[in-house]
mmCIF file of C-alpha atoms in Angstrom:
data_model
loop_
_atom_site.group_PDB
_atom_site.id
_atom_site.type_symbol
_atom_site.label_atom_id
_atom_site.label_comp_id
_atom_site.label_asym_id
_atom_site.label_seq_id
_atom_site.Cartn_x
_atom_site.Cartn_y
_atom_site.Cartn_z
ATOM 1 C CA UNK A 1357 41.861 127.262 20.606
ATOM 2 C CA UNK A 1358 43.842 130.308 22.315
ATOM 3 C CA UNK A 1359 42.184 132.896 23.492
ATOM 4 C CA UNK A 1360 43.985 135.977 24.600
ATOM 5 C CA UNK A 1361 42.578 138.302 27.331
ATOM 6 C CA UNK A 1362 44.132 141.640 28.082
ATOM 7 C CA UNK A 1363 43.734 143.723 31.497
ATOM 8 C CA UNK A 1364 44.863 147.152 31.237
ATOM 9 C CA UNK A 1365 44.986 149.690 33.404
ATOM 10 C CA UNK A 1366 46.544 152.558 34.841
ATOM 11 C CA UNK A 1367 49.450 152.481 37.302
ATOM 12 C CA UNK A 1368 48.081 151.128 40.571
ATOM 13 C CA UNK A 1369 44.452 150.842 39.309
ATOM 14 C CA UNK A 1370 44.138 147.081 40.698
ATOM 15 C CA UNK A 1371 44.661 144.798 37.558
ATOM 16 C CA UNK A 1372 46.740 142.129 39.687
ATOM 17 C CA UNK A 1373 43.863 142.157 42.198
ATOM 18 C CA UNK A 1374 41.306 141.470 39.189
ATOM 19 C CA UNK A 1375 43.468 138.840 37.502
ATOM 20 C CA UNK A 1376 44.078 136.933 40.664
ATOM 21 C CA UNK A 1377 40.391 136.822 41.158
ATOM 22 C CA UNK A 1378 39.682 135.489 37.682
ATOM 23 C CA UNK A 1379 42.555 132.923 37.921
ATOM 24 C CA UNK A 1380 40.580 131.628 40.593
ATOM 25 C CA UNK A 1381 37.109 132.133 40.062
ATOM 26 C CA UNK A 1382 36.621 132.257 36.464
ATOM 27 C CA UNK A 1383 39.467 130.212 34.891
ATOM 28 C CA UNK A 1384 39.362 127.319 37.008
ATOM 29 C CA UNK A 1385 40.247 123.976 34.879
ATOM 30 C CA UNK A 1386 41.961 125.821 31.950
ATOM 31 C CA UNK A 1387 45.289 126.086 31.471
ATOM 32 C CA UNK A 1388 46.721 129.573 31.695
ATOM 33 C CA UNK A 1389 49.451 131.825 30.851
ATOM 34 C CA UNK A 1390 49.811 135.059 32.040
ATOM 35 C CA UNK A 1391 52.145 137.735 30.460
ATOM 36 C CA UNK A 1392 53.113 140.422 32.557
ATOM 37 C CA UNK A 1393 54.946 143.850 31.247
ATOM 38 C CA UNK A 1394 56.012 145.878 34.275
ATOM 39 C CA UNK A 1395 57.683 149.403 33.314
ATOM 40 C CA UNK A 1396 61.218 149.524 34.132
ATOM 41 C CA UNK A 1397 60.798 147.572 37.090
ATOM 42 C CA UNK A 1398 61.369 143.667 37.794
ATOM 43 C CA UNK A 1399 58.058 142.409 38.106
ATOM 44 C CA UNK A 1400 56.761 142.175 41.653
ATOM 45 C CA UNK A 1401 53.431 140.313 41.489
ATOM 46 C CA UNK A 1402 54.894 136.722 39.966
ATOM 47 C CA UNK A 1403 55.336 134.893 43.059
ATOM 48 C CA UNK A 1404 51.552 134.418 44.236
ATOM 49 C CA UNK A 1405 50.791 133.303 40.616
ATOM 50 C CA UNK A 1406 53.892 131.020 40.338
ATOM 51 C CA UNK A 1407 52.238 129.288 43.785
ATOM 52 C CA UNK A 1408 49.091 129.018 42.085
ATOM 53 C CA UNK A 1409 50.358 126.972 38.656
ATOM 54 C CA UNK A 1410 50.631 129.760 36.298
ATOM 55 C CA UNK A 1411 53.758 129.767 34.232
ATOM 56 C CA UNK A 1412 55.007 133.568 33.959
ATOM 57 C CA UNK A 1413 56.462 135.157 31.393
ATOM 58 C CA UNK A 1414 58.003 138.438 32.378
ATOM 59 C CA UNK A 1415 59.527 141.333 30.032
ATOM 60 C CA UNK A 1416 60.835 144.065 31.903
ATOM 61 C CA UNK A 1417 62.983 146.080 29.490
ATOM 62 C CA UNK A 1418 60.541 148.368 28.625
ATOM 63 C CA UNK A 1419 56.259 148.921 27.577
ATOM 64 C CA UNK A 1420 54.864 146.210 25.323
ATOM 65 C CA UNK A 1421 53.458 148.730 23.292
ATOM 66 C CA UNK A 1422 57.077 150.527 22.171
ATOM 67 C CA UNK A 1423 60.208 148.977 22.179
ATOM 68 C CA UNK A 1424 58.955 145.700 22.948
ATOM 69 C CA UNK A 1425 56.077 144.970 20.093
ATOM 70 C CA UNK A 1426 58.349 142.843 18.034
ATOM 71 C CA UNK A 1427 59.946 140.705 20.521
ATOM 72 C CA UNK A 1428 56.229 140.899 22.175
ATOM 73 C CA UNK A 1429 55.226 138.682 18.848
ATOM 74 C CA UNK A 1430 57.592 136.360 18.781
ATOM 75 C CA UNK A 1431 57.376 135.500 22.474
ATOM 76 C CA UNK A 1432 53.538 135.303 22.232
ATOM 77 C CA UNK A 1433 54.033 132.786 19.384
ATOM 78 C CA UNK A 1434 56.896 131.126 21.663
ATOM 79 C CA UNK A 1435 54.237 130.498 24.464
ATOM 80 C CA UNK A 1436 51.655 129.021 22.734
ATOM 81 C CA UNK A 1437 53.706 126.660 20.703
ATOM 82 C CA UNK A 1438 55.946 125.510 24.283
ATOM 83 C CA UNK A 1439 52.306 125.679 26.727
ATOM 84 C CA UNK A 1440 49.418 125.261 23.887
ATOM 85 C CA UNK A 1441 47.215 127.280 26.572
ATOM 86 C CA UNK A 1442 43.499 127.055 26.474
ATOM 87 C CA UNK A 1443 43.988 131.306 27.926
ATOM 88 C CA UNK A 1444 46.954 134.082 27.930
ATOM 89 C CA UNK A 1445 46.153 136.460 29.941
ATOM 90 C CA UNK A 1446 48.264 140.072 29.240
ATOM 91 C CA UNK A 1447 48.801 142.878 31.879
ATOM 92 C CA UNK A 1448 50.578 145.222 29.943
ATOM 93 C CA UNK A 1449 52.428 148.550 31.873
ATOM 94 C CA UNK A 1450 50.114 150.994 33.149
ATOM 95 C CA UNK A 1451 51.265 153.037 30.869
ATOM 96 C CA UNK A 1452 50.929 151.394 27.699
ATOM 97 C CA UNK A 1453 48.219 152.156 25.261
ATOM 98 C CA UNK A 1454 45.633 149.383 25.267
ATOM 99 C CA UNK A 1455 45.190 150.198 21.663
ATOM 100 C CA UNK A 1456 48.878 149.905 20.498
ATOM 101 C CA UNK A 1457 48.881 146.159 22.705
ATOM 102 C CA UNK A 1458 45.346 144.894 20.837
ATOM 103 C CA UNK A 1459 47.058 145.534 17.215
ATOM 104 C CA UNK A 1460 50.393 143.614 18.706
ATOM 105 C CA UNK A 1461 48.339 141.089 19.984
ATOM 106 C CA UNK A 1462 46.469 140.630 16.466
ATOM 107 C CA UNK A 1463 49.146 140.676 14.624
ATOM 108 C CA UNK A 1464 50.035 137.114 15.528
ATOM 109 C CA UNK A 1465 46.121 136.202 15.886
ATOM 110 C CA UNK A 1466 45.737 133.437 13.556
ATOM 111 C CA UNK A 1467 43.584 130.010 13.301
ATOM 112 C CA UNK A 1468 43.486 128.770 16.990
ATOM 113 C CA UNK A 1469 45.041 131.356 18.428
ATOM 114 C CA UNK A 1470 41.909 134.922 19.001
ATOM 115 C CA UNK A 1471 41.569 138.261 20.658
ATOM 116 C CA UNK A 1472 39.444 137.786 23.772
ATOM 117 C CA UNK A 1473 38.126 139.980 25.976
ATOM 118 C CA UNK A 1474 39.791 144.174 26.163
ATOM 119 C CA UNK A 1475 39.590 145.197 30.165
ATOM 120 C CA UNK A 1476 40.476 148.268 31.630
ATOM 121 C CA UNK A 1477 40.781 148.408 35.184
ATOM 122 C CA UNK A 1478 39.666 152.053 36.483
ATOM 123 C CA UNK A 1479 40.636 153.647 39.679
ATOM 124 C CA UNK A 1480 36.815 155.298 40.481
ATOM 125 C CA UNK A 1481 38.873 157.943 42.447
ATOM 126 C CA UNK A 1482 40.898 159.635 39.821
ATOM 127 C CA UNK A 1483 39.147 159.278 36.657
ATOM 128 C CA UNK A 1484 39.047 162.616 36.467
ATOM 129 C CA UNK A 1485 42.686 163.827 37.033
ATOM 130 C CA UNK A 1486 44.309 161.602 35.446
ATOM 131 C CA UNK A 1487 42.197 162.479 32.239
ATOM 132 C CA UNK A 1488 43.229 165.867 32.973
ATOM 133 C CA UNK A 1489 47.035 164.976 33.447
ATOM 134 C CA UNK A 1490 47.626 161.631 31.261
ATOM 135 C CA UNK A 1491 44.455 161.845 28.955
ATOM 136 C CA UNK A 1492 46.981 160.406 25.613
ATOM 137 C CA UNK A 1493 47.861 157.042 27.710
ATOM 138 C CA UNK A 1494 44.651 157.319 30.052
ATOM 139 C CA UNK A 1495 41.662 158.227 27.435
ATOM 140 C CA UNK A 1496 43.176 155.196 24.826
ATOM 141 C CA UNK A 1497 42.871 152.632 27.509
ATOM 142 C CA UNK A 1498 39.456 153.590 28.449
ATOM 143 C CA UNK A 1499 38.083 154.207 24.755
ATOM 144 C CA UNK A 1500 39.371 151.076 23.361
ATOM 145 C CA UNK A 1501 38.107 149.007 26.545
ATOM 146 C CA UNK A 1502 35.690 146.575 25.887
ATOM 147 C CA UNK A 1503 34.860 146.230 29.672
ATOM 148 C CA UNK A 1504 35.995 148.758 32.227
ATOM 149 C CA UNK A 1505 36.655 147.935 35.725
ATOM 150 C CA UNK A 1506 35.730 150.407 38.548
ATOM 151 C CA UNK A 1507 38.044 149.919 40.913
ATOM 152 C CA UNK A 1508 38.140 151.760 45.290
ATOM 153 C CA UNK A 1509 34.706 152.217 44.874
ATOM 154 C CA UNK A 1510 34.368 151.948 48.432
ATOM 155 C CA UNK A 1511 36.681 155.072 48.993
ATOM 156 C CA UNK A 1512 34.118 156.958 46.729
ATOM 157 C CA UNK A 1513 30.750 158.588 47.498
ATOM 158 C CA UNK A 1514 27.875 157.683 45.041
ATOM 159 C CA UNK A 1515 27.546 161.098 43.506
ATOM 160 C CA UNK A 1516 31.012 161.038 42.917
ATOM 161 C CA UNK A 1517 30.808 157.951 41.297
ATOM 162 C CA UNK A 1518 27.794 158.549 39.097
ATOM 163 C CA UNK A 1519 30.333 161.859 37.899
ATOM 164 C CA UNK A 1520 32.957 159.022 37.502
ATOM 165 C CA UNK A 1521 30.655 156.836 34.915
ATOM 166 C CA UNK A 1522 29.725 159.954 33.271
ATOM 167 C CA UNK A 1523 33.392 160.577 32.372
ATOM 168 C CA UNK A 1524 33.863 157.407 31.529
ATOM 169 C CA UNK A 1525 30.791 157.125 29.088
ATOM 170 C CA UNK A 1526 32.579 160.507 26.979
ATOM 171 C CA UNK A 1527 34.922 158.478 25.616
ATOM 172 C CA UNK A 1528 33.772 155.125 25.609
ATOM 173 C CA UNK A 1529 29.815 154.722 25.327
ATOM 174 C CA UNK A 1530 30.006 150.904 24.499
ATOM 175 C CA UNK A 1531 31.982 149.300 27.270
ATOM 176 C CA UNK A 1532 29.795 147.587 29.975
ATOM 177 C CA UNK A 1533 31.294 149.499 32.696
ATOM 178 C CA UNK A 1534 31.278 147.397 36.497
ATOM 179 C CA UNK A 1535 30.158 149.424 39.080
ATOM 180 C CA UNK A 1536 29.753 146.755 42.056
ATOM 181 C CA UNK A 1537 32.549 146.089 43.753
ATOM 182 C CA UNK A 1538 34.595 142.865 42.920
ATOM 183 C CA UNK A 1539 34.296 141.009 45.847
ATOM 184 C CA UNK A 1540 30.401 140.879 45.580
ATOM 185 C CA UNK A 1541 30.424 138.902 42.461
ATOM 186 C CA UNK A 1542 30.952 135.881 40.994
ATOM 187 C CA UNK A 1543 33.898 134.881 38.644
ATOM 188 C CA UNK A 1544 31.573 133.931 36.272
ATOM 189 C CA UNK A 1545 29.696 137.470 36.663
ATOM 190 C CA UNK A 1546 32.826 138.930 35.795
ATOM 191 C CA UNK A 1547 33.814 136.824 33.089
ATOM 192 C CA UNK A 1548 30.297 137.293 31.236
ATOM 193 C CA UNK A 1549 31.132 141.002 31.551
ATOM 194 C CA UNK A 1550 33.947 140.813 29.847
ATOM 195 C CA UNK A 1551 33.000 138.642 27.368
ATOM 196 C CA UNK A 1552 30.190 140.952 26.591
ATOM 197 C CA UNK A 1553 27.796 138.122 27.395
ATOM 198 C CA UNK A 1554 24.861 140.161 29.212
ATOM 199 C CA UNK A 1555 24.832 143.811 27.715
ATOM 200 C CA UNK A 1556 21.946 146.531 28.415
ATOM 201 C CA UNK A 1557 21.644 145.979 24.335
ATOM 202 C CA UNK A 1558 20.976 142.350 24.659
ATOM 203 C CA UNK A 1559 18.719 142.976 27.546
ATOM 204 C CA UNK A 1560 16.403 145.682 26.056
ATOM 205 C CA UNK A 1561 16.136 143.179 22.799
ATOM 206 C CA UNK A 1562 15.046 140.414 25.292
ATOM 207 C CA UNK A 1563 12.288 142.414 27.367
ATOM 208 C CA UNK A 1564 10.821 143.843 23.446
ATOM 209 C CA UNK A 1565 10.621 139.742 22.862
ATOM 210 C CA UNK A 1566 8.900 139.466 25.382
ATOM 211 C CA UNK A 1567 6.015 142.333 25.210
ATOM 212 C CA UNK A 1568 2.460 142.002 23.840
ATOM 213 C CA UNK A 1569 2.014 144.139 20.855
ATOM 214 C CA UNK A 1570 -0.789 146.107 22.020
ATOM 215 C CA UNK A 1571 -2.698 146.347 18.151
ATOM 216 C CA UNK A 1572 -2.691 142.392 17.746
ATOM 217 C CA UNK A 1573 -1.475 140.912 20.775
ATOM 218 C CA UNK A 1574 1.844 138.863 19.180
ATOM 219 C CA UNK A 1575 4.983 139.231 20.593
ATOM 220 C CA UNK A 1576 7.029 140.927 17.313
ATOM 221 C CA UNK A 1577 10.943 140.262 16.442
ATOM 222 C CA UNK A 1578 11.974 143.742 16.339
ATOM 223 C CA UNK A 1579 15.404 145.459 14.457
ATOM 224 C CA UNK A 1580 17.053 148.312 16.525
ATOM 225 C CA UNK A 1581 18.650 151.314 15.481
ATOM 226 C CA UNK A 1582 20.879 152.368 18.387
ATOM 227 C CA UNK A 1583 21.683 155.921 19.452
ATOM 228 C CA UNK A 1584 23.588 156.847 22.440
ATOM 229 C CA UNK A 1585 22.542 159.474 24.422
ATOM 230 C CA UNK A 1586 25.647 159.945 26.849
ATOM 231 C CA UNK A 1587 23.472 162.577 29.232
ATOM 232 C CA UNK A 1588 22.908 159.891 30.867
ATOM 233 C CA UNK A 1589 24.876 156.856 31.952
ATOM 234 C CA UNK A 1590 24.196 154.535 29.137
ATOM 235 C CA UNK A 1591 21.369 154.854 27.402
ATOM 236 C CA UNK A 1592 20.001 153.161 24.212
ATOM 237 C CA UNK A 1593 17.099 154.409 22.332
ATOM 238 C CA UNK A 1594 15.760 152.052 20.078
ATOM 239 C CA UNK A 1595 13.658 153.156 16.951
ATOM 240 C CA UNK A 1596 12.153 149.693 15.762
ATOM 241 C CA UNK A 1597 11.373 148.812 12.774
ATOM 242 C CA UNK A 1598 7.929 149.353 11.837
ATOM 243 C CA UNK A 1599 7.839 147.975 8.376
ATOM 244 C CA UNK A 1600 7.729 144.115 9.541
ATOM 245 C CA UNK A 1601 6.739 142.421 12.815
ATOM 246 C CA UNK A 1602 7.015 139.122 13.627
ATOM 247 C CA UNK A 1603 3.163 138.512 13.478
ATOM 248 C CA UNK A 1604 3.443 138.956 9.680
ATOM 249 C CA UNK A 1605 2.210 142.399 9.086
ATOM 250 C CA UNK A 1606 3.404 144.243 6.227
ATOM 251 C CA UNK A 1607 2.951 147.936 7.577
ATOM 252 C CA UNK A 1608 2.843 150.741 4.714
ATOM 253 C CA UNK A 1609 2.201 154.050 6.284
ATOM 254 C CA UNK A 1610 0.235 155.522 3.717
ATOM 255 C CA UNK A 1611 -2.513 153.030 4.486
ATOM 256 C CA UNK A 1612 -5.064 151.636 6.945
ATOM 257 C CA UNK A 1613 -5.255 148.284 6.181
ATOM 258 C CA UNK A 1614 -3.152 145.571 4.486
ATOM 259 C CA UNK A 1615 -3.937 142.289 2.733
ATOM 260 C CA UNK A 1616 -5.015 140.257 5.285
ATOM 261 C CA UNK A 1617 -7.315 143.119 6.778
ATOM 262 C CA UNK A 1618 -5.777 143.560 10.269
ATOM 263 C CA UNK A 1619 -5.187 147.567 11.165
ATOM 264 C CA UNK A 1620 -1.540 149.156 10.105
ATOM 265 C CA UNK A 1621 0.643 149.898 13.087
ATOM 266 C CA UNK A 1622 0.845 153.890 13.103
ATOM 267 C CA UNK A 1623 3.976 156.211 15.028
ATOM 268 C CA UNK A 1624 2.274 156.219 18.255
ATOM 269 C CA UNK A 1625 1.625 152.327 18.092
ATOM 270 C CA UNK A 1626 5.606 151.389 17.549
ATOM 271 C CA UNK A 1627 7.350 149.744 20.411
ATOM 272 C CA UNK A 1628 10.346 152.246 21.263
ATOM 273 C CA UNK A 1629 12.863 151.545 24.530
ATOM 274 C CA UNK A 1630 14.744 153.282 27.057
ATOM 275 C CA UNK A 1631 17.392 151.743 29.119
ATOM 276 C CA UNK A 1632 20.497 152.951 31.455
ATOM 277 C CA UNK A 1633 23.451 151.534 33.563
ATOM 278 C CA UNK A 1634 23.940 153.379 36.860
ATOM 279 C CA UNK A 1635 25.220 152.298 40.290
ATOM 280 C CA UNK A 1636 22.602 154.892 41.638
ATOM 281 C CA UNK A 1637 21.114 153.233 44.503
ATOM 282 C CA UNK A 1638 17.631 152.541 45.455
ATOM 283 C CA UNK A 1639 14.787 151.862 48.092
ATOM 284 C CA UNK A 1640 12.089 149.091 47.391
ATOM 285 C CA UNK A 1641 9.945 151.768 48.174
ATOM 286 C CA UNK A 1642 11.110 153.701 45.908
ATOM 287 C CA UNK A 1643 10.843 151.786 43.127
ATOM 288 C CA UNK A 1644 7.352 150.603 44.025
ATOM 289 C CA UNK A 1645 6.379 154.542 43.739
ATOM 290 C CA UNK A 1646 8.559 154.630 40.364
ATOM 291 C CA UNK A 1647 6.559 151.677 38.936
ATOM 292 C CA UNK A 1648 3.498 153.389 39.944
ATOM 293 C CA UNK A 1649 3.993 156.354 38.397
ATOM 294 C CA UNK A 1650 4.776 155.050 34.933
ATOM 295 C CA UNK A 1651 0.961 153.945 34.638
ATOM 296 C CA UNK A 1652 0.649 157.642 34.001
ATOM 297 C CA UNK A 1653 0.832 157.767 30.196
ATOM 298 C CA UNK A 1654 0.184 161.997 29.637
ATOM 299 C CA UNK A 1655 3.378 162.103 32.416
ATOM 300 C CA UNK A 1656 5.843 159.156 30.792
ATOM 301 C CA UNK A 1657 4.248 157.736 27.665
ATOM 302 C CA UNK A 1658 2.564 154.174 27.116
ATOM 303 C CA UNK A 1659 4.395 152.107 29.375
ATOM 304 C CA UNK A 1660 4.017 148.099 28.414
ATOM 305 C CA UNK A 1661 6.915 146.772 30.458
ATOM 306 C CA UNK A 1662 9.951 147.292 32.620
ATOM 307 C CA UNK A 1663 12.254 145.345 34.088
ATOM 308 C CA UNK A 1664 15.941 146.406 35.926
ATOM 309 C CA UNK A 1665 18.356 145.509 38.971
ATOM 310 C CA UNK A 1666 19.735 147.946 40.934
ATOM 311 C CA UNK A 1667 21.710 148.329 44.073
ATOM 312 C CA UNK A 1668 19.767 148.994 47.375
ATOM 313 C CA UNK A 1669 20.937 151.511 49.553
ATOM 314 C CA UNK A 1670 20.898 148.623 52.167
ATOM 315 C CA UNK A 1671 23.369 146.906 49.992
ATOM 316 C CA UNK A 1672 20.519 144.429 49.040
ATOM 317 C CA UNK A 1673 20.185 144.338 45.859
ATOM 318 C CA UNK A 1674 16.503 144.774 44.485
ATOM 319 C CA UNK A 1675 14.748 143.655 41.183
ATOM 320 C CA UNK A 1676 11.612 144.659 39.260
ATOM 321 C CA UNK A 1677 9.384 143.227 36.518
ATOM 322 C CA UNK A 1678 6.346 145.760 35.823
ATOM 323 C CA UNK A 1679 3.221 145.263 33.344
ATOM 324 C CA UNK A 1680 0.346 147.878 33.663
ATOM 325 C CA UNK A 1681 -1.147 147.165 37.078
ATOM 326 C CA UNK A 1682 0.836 143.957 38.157
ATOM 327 C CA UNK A 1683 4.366 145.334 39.600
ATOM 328 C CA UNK A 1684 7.049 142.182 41.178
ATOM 329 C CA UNK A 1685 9.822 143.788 43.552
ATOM 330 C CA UNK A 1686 12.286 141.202 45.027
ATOM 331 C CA UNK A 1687 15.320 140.940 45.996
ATOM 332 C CA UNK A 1688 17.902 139.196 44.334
ATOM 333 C CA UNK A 1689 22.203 138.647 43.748
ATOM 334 C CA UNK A 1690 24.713 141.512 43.427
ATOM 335 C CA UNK A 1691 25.339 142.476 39.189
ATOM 336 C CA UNK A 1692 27.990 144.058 37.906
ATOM 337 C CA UNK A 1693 25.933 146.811 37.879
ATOM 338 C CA UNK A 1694 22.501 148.678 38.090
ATOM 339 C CA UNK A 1695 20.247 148.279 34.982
ATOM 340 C CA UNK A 1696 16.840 150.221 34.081
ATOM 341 C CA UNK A 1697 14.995 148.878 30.927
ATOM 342 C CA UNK A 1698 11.628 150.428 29.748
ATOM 343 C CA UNK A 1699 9.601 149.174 26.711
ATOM 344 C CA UNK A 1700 6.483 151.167 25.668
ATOM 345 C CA UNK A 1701 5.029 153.071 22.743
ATOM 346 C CA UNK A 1702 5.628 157.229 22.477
ATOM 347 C CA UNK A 1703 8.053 156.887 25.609
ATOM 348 C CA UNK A 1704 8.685 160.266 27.354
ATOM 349 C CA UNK A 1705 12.038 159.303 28.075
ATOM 350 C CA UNK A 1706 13.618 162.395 29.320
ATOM 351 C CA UNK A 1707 10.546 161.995 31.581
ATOM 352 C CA UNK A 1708 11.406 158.348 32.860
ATOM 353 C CA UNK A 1709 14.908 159.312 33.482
ATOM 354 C CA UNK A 1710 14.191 162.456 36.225
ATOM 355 C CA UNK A 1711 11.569 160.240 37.641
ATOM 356 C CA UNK A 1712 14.406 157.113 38.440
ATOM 357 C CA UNK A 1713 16.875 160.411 39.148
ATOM 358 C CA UNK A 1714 19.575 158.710 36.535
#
């Protein structure tokens, strides 16, 4: 099997830097070939690869996503069948549409041969201008991303990146964006990123797994509806569904009982969740006040559970796991970035969100 990953990004955003650190962090062992498509320029970043084993494959007469997406086929087709890689890795021109390289890149996807993992490398300083100046070439490659890449995040302040993420979220609300800085994290990290491996989704289902039910005290496999509210950084609400549980109860709304005599689940007994990315940082403090706050259920709603990682503003980063009562604050490794997850019944989640200022 072939998979094919593509890093895009916009001129100078850092997509070399990001590829050499997955070449030797996350691909380790597999055998790799790496496309580059500089625009009308010889390509400049080959000879640091070349020393580490990867075979290059240059095209420098013009954007893979123009004049280049037939011969961009064949030669795609020409690698695997010379190399048989287990990986191609693609860093298209910085000015190609991500969009316009995915459907060249599919059109020669075929049995052994797949579409991995859509990156977009994002410089956290100029999000906003270049939106402004290049939003055709700029906006594709962010709303077609599958993982975006913040990139000089240490040249930013964390307001400014917040308003950065905010952007972002406009025209892509299903990307998980990284907001820690590359050199704190793991290949691996990154790779599960990108292959959408940990999302805030995935998380939110896991924590709803894993609270009691307060009517009969089961733990209930729950469906979610997902709606995007993009006031905030990245937030799911989840509307479960009340009709089954995974106790066995048949609910019916128009009763109070059902065959086997145990009490129907009403509105204000249905789990519902709140969760957000943000690189917002935090104090241990802090989030010990936070915690106990949300054991006020007129302020927030019946809280039964939260759970998160964020970023200290000691650059330790600090994790929480909260029932009613019994709050667990420790530290723990960097992530790609902060996460907030809340599981409860008639959440106030406007509420929740001013009180963790995301």
């Amino acid at each position: 099997m072939t998979k094919i990953d593509i890093f895009s990004g916009f001129l100078g955003a850092g997509k070399t830097t990001l590829i050499k650190k997955m070449i030797q962090e996350a691909y380790q062992g597999q055998q790799l070939v790496l496309i580059e498509n500089e625009f009308g320029e010889i390509g400049i970043d080959g000879g640091f690869l070349q020393e580490a084993g990867i075979q290059i494959t240059e095209m420098n007469s013009g954007c893979i996503c123009c004049s280049l997406v037939g011969d961009f086929g064949k030669a795609l087709n020409q690698v695997i069948e010379q190399y048989h890689p287990d990986r191609i890795l693609i860093e298209p021109s910085g000015v190609g549409k991500l969009s316009d390289v995915i459907a060249a890149v599919e059109r020669v996807c075929h049995d052994g041969v797949e579409l991995g993992a859509c990156v977009t490398v994002a410089d956290a300083t100029k999000c906003r201008m270049y939106m402004k100046n290049f939003g055709e070439f700029y906006n594709n490659q962010i709303e077609t991303a599958g993982t975006i890449f913040l990139s000089r995040i240490d040249l930013t302040t964390e307001e400014k990146l917040q308003q950065a993420v905010a952007l972002l979220r406009q025209h892509n609300p299903r990307a998980t964006i990284v907001t820690t800085p590359w050199q704190q994290l793991t290949g691996k990290q990154l790779l599960e990123a990108m292959e959408q491996n940990v999302t805030l989704a995935a998380e939110l289902a896991g924590l709803a797994e894993e609270t009691v039910c307060p009517v009969c005290g089961g733990h209930h496999d729950h469906e979610h509806d997902h709606d995007h509210d993009h006031a905030h950084d990245h937030e799911h609400h989840h509307a479960h569904d009340h009709d089954s549980c995974g106790c066995g109860h048949d609910h019916d709304d128009h009763d109070h009982h059902d065959h086997h005599g145990h009490h129907h689940h009403h509105a204000d007994e249905v789990f519902t969740s709140w969760g957000v990315e943000t690189p917002k940082k935090f104090t241990a403090t802090g989030i010990a006040a936070i915690l106990r706050d949300l054991g006020d259920e007129a302020a927030y709603g019946q809280v039964l559970r939260a759970k998160g990682y964020v970023e200290g503003e000691d650059g330790r980063w600090i994790y929480f796991d909260y029932v009613p009562g019994d709050p667990d604050i420790r530290d723990g490794a960097p992530a790609v970035t902060g996460r907030l997850c809340v599981i409860g019944a008639k959440l106030r989640e406007d509420a929740i969100a001013r009180r963790f200022g995301v």
